[in-house]
């Protein structure tokens, strides 16, 4: 099928603009011009005011803003299922890091990222916030596929295939940032791995550079029990005190996980405008702890949802993640009214865009925004009757109900066919890595 750009009108059964939260629009079209949403006119006006415009009918479909996976390590799809059912430090130290040490390189990152892009796009995800080695390769994959991405520049105080020291991480990362400056769909963030793997000097440098470069700082923070005690033992400071002292606590900080928080910590996050990137499946699978989403949301902390890498989830399914986030918040807080379906959808769209500093460009269906859109077929045995569209999207929809996806007005999935990448080639790549990574 032809990839569509230029000027066209999408005519779905329902439009879920996300802003304002909970709103549903019917009998309207979304007009796209040069990659942006230009207008949302009544369907009845299309024939009179938009004579000759290409019309794409989407019967039974809800049109939503493309989902934003706010925390992932795309290339880790290659480690999916390699080691499961283990605690975080055993999983990392005995399985993931050794496999990465042996195999991570440009080919590995390209093949793993392409698998991830195919999985995300066909599941309605149009943008991802990544943190992995060889960010230049991840970025090149996103550019080739036409997907939007925020590419983390990894900073870690150990020798890796990407860089042999923390200072080498800066050198290489800054050059990747330079190279990506002219890419319209790709931007960067600093991605220090975690407080326990980055030095004080490293954090100070990140704080200064992030300000100069106007980019976010994407950091695993307070993921599991023991992190606070270890930090106090090693540095004399609680991780939040240390980050505060080093100039990191503020609205640029995207704190991933945040399962070890008391009331004071949450008040402080709210005061500093720290964003929380919530990865419920990964936290549950690694039994890391539970993020107090209801208490953070009540304090006005901006929360966005991510899948984490496929090795700790084990899918990159944002529909599953939204559902889990909504359910888990109720279970953790004991309050069935917390994180209702519209808020869960916001956490996967506009709130994610806000965290990434892309709120003006993406995250909702509004005139002037980029046409990053997904059409979801609700005329489906498991989502009928459609008493409430947003409820069906969050609590009942399977990602295979996504039929069409656009990024900046370019159609990357059409009638469930992935146009951006070659599925047969991807399956072959996965088979090759299965052989290589096979435990001996
Ligand atoms: Zn992670």
Coordinates of N, CA, C and O and ligand atoms in Angstrom, one line a residue, residues 71-73 76 91 131 193 218 220 223 256-257 279 282 307-309 312, ligand 1:
X71 N 10.0 4.5 28.8 CA 11.3 4.0 29.3 C 11.5 2.6 28.7 O 10.7 1.7 29.0
X72 N 12.5 2.5 27.8 CA 12.8 1.2 27.3 C 14.3 1.1 27.0 O 15.0 2.1 27.0
X73 N 14.7 -0.1 26.7 CA 16.1 -0.4 26.2 C 15.8 -1.3 25.0 O 15.8 -2.5 25.1
X76 N 17.3 -4.7 23.9 CA 17.2 -5.8 24.8 C 16.2 -6.8 24.4 O 16.0 -7.9 25.0
X91 N 19.9 -11.1 38.3 CA 19.5 -11.0 36.9 C 20.5 -10.2 36.1 O 21.0 -10.6 35.1
X131 N 17.3 4.0 26.4 CA 18.6 4.1 27.1 C 19.3 2.8 26.8 O 19.0 1.7 27.3
X193 N 23.1 5.6 34.0 CA 22.4 4.4 34.3 C 21.7 4.4 35.6 O 20.5 4.1 35.7
X218 N 17.6 11.0 32.0 CA 16.8 9.8 32.1 C 17.5 8.8 32.9 O 18.5 8.3 32.5
X220 N 17.6 5.6 36.0 CA 17.0 4.6 36.9 C 17.2 5.1 38.3 O 18.3 5.3 38.7
X223 N 15.0 1.9 42.4 CA 14.3 0.8 41.7 C 14.0 -0.3 42.7 O 12.9 -0.9 42.6
X256 N 13.1 6.9 36.7 CA 12.5 5.6 36.3 C 12.4 4.7 37.5 O 13.4 4.5 38.3
X257 N 11.2 4.1 37.7 CA 10.9 3.1 38.7 C 10.4 3.8 40.0 O 9.2 3.6 40.4
X279 N 7.1 1.8 35.4 CA 7.2 0.5 34.6 C 6.7 -0.6 35.4 O 7.4 -1.4 36.0
X282 N 7.8 -4.5 34.8 CA 9.2 -4.8 35.2 C 9.3 -4.8 36.7 O 10.0 -5.7 37.3
X307 N 7.6 0.5 29.3 CA 7.6 -1.0 29.4 C 8.9 -1.5 30.0 O 9.0 -2.7 30.4
X308 N 10.0 -0.7 30.1 CA 11.3 -1.1 30.4 C 11.8 -2.1 29.2 O 11.1 -2.2 28.2
X309 N 13.0 -2.7 29.3 CA 13.4 -3.5 28.2 C 12.7 -4.8 28.2 O 12.0 -5.2 29.2
X312 N 13.0 -7.7 30.9 CA 12.4 -7.6 32.2 C 10.9 -7.3 32.2 O 10.3 -6.8 33.1
Ligands
LIG1 ZN1 15.4 0.2 32.6

